[in-house]
Coordinates of C-alpha atoms and ligand atoms in Angstrom, one line a residue:
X1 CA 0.0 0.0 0.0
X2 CA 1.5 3.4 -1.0
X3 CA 0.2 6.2 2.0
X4 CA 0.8 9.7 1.8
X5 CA 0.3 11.9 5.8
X6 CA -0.3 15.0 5.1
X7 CA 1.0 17.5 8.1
X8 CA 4.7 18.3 9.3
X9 CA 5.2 18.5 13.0
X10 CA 5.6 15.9 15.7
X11 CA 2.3 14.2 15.3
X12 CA 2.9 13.1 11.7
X13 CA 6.4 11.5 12.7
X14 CA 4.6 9.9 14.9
X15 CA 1.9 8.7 12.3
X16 CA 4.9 8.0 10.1
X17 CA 6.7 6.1 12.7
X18 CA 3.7 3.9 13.2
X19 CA 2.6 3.1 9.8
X20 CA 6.1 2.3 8.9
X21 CA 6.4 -0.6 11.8
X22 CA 3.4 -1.8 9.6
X23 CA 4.2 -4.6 6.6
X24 CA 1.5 -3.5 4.8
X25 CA 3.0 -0.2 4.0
X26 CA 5.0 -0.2 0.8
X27 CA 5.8 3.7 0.0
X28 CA 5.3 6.4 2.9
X29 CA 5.5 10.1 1.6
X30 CA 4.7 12.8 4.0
X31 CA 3.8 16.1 3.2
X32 CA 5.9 18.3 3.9
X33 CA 7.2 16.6 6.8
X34 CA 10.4 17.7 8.7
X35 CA 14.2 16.6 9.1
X36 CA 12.9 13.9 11.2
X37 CA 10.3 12.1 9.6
X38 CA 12.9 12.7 6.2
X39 CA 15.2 10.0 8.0
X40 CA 12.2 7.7 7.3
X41 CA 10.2 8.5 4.6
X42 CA 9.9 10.7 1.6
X43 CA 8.9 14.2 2.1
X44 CA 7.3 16.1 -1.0
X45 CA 6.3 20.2 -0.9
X46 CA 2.9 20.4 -1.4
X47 CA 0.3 23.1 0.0
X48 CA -1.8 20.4 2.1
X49 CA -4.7 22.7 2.2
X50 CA -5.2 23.0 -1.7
X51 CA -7.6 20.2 -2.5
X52 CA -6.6 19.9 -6.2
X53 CA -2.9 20.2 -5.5
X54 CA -3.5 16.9 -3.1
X55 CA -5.5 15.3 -5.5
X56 CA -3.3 15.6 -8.6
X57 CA -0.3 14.6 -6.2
X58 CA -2.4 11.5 -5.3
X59 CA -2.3 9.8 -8.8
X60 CA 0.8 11.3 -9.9
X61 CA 2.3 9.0 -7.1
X62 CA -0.2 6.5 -7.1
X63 CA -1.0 6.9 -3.6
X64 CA -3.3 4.4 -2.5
X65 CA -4.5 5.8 0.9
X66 CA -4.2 9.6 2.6
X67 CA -4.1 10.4 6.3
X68 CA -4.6 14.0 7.0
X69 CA -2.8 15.2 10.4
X70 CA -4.2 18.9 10.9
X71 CA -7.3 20.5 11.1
X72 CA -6.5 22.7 8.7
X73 CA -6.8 20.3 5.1
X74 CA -9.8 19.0 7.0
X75 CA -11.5 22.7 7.2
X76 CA -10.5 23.1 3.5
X77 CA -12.0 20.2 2.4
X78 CA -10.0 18.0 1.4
X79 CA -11.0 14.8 2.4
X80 CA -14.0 15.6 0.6
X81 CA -12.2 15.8 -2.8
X82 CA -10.5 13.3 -2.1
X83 CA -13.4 11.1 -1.9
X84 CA -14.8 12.2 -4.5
X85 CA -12.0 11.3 -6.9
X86 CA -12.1 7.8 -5.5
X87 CA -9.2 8.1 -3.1
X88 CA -9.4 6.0 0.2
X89 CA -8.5 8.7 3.4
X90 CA -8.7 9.0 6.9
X91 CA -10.3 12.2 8.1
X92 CA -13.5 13.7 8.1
X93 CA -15.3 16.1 5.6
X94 CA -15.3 19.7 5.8
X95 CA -19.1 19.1 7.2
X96 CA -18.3 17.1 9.8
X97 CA -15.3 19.0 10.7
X98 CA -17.6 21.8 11.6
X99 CA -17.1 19.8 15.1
X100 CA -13.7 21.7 15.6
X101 CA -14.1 24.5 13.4
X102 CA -17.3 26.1 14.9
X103 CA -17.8 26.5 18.9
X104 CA -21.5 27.4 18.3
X105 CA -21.9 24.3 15.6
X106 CA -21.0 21.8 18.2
X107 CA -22.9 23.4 21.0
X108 CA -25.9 22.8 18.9
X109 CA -24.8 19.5 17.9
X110 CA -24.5 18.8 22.0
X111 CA -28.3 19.9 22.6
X112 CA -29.4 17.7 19.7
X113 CA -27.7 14.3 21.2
X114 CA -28.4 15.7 25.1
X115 CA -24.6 15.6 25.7
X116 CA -23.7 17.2 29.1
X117 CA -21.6 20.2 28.1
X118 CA -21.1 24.0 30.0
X119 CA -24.2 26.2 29.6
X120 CA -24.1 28.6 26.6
X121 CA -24.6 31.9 24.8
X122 CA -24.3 32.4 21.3
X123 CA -23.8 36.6 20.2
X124 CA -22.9 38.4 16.8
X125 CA -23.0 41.8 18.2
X126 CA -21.0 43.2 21.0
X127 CA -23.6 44.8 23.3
X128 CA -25.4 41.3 23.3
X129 CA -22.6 39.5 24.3
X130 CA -21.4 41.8 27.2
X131 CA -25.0 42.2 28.6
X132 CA -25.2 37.8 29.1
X133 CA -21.5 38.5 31.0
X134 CA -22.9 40.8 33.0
X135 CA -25.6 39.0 34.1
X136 CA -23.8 35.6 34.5
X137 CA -20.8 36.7 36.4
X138 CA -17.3 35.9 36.6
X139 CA -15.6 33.3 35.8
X140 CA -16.7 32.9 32.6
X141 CA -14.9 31.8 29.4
X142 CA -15.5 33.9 26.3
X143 CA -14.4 31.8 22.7
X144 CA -14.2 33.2 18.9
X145 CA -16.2 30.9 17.4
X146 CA -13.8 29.8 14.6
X147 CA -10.5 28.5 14.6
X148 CA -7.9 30.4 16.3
X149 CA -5.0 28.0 16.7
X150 CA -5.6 27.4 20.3
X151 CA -6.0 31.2 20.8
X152 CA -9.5 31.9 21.0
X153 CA -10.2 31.4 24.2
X154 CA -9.9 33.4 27.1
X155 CA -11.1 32.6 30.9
X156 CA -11.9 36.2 32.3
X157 CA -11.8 36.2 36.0
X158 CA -13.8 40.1 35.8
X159 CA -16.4 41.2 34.0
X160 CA -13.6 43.8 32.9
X161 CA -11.9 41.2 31.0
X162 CA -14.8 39.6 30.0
X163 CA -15.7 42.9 27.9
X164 CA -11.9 43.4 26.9
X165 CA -12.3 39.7 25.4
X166 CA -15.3 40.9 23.6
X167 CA -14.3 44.0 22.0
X168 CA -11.0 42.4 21.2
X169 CA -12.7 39.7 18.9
X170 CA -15.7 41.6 17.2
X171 CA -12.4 43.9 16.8
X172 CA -10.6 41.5 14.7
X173 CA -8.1 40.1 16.8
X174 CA -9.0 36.9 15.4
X175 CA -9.8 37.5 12.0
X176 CA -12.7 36.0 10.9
X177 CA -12.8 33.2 13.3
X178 CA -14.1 36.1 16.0
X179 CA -17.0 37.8 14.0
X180 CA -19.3 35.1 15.9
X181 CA -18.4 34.8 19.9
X182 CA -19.8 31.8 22.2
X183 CA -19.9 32.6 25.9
X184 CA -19.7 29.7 28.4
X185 CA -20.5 28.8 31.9
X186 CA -17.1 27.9 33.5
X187 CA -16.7 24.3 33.9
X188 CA -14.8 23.4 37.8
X189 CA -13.1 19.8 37.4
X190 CA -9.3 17.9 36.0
X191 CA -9.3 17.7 32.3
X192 CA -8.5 14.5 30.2
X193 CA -8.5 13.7 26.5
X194 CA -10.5 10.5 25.3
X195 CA -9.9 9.7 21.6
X196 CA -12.2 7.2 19.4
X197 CA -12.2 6.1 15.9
X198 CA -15.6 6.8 14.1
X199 CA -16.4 5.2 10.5
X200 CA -19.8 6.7 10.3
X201 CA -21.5 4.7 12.5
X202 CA -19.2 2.6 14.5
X203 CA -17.3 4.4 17.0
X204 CA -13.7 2.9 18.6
X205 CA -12.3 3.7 21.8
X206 CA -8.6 4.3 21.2
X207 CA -6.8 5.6 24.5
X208 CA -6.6 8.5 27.0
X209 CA -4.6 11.2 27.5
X210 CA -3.7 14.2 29.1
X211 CA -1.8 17.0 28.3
X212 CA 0.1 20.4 29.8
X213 CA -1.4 23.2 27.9
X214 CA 0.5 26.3 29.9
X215 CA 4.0 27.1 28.9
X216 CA 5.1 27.3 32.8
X217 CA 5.9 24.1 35.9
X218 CA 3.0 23.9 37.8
X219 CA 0.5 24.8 35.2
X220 CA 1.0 28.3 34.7
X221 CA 1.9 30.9 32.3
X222 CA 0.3 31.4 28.7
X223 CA -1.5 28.5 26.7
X224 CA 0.7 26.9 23.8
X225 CA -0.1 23.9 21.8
X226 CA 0.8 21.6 24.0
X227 CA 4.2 21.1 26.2
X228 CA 3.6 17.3 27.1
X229 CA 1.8 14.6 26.9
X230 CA 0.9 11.3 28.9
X231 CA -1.4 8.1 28.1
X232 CA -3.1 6.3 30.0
X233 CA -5.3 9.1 31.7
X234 CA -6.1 8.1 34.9
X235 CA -8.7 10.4 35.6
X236 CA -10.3 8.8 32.5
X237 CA -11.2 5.5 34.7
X238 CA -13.0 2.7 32.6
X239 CA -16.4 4.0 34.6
X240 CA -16.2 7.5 33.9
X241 CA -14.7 6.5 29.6
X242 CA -18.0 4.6 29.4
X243 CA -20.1 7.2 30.2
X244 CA -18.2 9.8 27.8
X245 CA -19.2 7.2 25.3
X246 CA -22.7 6.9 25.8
X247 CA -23.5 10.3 27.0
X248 CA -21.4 12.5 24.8
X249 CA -19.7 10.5 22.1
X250 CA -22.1 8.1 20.7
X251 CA -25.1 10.5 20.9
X252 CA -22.5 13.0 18.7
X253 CA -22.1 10.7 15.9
X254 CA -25.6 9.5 15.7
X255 CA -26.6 13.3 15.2
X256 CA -23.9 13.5 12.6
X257 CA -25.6 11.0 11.2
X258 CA -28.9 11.9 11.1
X259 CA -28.1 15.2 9.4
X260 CA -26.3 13.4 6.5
X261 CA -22.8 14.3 7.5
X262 CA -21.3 11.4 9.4
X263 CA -18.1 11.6 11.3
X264 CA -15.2 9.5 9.5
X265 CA -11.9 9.8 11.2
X266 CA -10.5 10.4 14.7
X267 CA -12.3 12.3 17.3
X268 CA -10.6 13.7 20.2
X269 CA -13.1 15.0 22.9
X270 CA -11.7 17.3 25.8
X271 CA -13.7 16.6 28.8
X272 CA -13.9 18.3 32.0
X273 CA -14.3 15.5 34.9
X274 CA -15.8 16.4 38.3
X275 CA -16.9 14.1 40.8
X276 CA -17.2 11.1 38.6
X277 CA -18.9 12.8 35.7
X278 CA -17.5 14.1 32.4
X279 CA -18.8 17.1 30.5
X280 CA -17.3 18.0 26.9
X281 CA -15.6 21.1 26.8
X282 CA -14.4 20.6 23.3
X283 CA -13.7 17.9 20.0
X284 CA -11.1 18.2 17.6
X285 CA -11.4 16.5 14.9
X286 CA -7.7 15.3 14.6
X287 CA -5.3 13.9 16.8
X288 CA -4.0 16.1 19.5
X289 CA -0.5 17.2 19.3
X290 CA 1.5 15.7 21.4
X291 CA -1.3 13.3 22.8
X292 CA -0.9 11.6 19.2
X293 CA 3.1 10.9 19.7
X294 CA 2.4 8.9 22.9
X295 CA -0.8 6.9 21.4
X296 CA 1.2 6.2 18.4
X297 CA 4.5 4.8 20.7
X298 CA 1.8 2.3 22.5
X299 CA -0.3 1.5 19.5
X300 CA 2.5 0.9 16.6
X301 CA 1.8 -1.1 13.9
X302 CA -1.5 -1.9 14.2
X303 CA -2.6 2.3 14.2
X304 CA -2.7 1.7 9.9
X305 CA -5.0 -1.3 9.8
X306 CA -7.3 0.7 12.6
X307 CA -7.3 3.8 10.2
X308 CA -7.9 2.0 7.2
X309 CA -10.5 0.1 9.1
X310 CA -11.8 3.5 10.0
X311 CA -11.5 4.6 6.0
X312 CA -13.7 1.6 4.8
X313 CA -16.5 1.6 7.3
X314 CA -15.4 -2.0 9.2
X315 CA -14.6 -0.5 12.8
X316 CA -17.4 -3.3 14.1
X317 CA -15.2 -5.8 13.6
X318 CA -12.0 -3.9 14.4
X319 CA -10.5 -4.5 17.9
X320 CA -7.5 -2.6 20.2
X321 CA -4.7 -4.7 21.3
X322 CA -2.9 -2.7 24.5
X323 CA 0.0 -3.2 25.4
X324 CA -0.8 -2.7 29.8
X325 CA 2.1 0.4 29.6
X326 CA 2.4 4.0 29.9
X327 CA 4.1 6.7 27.4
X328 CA 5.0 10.4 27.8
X329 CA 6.4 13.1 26.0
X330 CA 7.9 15.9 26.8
X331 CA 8.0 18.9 24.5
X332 CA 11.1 20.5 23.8
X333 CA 10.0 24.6 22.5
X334 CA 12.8 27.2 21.3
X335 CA 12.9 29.8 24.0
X336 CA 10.0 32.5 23.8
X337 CA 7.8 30.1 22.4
X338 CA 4.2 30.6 22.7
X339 CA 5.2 33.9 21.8
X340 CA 8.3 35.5 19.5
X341 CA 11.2 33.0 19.3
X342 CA 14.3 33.0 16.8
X343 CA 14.8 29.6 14.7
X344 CA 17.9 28.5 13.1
X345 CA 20.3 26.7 16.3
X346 CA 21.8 23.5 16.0
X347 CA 20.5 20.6 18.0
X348 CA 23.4 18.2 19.2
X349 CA 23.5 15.1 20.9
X350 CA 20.0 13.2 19.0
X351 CA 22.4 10.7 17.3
X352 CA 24.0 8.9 20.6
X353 CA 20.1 8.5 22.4
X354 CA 19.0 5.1 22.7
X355 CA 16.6 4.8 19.7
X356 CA 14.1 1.7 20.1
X357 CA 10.4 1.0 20.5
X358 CA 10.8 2.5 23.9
X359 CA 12.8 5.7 23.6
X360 CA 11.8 8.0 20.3
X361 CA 12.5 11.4 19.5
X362 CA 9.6 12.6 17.4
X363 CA 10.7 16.0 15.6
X364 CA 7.8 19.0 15.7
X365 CA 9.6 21.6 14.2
X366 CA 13.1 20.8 12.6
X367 CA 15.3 21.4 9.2
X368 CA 18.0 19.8 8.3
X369 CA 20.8 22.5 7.3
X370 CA 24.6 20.4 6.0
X371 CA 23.8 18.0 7.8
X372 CA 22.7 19.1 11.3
X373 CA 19.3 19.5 12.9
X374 CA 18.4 23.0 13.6
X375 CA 15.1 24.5 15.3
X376 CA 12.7 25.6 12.7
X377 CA 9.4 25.9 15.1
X378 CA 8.3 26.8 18.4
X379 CA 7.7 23.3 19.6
X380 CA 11.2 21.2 17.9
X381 CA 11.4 18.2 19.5
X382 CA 9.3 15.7 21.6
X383 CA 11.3 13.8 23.1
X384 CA 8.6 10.4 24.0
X385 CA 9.9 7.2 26.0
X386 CA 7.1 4.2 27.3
X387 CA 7.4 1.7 30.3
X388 CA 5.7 -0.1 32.7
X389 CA 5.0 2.5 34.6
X390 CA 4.6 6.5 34.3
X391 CA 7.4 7.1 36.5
X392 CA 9.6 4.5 34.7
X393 CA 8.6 6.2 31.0
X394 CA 9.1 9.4 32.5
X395 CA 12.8 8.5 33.8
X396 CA 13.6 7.4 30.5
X397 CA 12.1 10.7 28.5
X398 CA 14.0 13.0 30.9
X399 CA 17.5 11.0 30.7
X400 CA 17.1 11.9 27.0
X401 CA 16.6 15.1 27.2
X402 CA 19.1 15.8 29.6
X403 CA 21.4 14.4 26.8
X404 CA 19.9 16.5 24.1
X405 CA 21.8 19.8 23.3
X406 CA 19.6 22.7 22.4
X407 CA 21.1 26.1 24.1
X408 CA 17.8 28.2 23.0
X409 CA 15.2 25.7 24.0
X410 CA 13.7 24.6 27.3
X411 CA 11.4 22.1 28.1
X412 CA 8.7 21.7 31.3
X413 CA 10.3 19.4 33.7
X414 CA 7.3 18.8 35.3
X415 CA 5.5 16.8 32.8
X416 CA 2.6 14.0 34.2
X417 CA 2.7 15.4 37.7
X418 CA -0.9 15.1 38.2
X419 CA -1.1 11.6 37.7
X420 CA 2.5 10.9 39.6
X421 CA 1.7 13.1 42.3
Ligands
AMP501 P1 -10.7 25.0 23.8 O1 -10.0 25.7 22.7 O2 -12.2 25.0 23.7 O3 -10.0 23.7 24.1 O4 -10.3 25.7 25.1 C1 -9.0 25.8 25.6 C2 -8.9 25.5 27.0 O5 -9.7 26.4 27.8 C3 -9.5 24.1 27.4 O6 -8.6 23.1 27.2 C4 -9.8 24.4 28.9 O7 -8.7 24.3 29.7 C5 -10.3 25.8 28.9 N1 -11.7 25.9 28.7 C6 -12.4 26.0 27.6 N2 -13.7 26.0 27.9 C7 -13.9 26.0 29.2 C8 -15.0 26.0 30.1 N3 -16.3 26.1 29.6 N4 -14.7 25.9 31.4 C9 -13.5 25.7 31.9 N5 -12.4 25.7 31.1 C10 -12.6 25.8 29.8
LIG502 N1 -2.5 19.3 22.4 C1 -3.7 19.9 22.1 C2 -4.2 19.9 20.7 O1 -3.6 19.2 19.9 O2 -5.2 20.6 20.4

């Protein structure tokens, strides 16, 4: 089977990584990949979010299947085209993807299917929106209703912020993605990540996950994509997983299916869990990233007959095999990351880590330049180990690191501490 991934940052090396352990896999090109995933596959340039550009690529190369990483393809549509011309792919249609690209689209998705989620407003003028904060109260979390990269959401502790937030995105701070705003009850409780394969009608648990969104130890500091990552979840207990898939989950995909646009592809709902019951606060309609790089590390081979499963509608008889172990990963960001950061230094020291189904270095944001690796993102490396226990993976993640030379980075050394604490 020839595959083409579309994306280029640690999750697709890690998609890459997986699919290769796989002996169906004949030709792997990602697109455009990185200086990592180059060391195992083809990379080819191609705008992933052009439709036709993917499409004529996909004969060209006679590319049997396509797994789109980001939301971004997704939003554009295209999966869709890619249907259309006949081409098997993993990932949803620009319809369904409406689940991560509009706040106010799944919040009426969740009263259709009764799914427990935070109460709701949703405003397209200004003096609307300010008026519900003012009568709600404070906290209360204030979202553009498009995609933001992980931006659009601000939890105002005054009503002060509240209408800074406001004016901020009817002003344009977020481009389009703020000219709608959705203003939510703020939800108490930990967070964990459930993921689930969906082929339309058939959903898949696939593992749990949490992950450190703040740039700072102890949970603090701005939002960034993501500075680690750990699977299992054990907030997620079997009990509380089974009731995110009958309360919130399944009744998602049935209403996806009722309106004509089922869900085909990965979902990854963020639930809020407080005393024994989980609320969503939000799906994406991708892997997360990093949550994918540990999922990948514990699922391998079998994570490209589960996604082509997925692809061709046969998740009923599809099964998980897991492996009882744990994975982590920690992110290593170039310094100033979320915010300005300079790109270009030389990473030294990947070649002598240990470099086996336990210990991987997935790159997020690399290029190679004469033959070193140099930073080319704010998130560079993630730097993933598994054992038999948390603490165990996470002794063998931070021994790599510490052997990992990047002067402008830094890296949260605190990474899984809720569920080692
Ligand atoms: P989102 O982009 O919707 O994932 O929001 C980003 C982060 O903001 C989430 O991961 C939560 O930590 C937080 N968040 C979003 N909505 C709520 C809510 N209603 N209550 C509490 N925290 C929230
Ligand atoms: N790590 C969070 C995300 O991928 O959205």
């Amino acid at each position: 089977m020839n595959i083409l991934i579309l994306g280029g940052g640690g999750r697709e090396h890690s998609l890459a990584w997986a699919v290769l352990q796989n002996p169906k896999c004949d030709r792997l090109v990602v697109a455009p990949g990185n200086a990592g995933i180059a060391a195992i596959a083809d990379c080819a340039a191609l705008n992933i979010e052009d439709p036709g550009q993917v499409v004529d690529f996909v004969h060209a190369e006679s590319i049997d299947f396509v797994i789109i990483g980001p939301e971004a393809p997704l939003a554009a549509g295209v999966a869709d085209r890619l249907r259309e011309a006949g081409v098997l792919v993993f990932g949803p249609s620009k319809a369904a993807a409406q689940l991560e690209a509009s706040k106010a689209f799944t919040k009426q998705i969740c009263d259709a299917a009764g799914a427990p989620t935070a109460a709701y407003g949703h405003f397209t003028d200004a003096e609307a929106a300010k008026a519900h904060v003012t009568a709600q109260g404070v906290p209360i979390v204030v979202k553009a209703d498009g995609l933001a990269a992980g931006k659009g959401v601000i939890i105002a502790e005054t009503i002060a912020q509240a209408h800074a937030a406001i004016d901020d995105m009817f002003g344009g701070a977020f481009g389009g993605a703020g000219a709608e705003v959705v203003i939510e009850e703020f939800m108490q409780g930990e967070e964990a990540s459930f993921f689930v394969l969906c082929d339309g009608t058939n959903v898949l648990p696939i593992g749990t996950a949490q992950d450190h969104k703040r740039v700072g130890a102890g949970d603090t500091g701005p939002n960034t994509g993501g500075m680690g990552a750990y699977t299992p979840a054990p907030v997620l207990t079997d009990t509380i997983a089974a009731r995110a898939l009958d309360e919130i989950i399944k009744p998602t995909m049935a209403e996806m299916e009722r309106r004509g646009t089922p869900y085909q592809g990965v979902l990854y709902a963020g639930l809020m869990i407080e005393n024994g019951a989980p609320r969503l606060v939000e799906y994406n309609v991708r892997f997360g990233d990093p949550e994918c790089q540990v999922l990948m590390m514990r699922l391998g081979a079998q994570a490209l007959d589960l996604m082509q499963a997925t692809a061709e509608g046969r998740l009923a008889e599809a099964q998980v095999n897991w492996a009882q172990d744990h994975a982590i990963t920690v992110v290593m960001a170039a310094n100033g990351y979320p915010g300005a950061y300079e790109n270009g230094a030389v990473i030294q020291g990947l070649e002598a880590l240990p470099d086996d189904p336990d210990h991987i270095v997935f790159h997020a944001g690399t290029t190679e330049k004469d033959g070193q690796i140099t930073a080319s993102g704010g998130r560079v490396l993630n730097v993933t180990a598994r054992g038999a226990t948390l603490q165990h993976a996470a002794e063998r993640a931070y021994d790599m690191v510490n052997k990992i030379d990047f002067p402008d980075g830094f890296y949260r050394s605190d990474i899984g501490w809720r569920a080692l604490k």
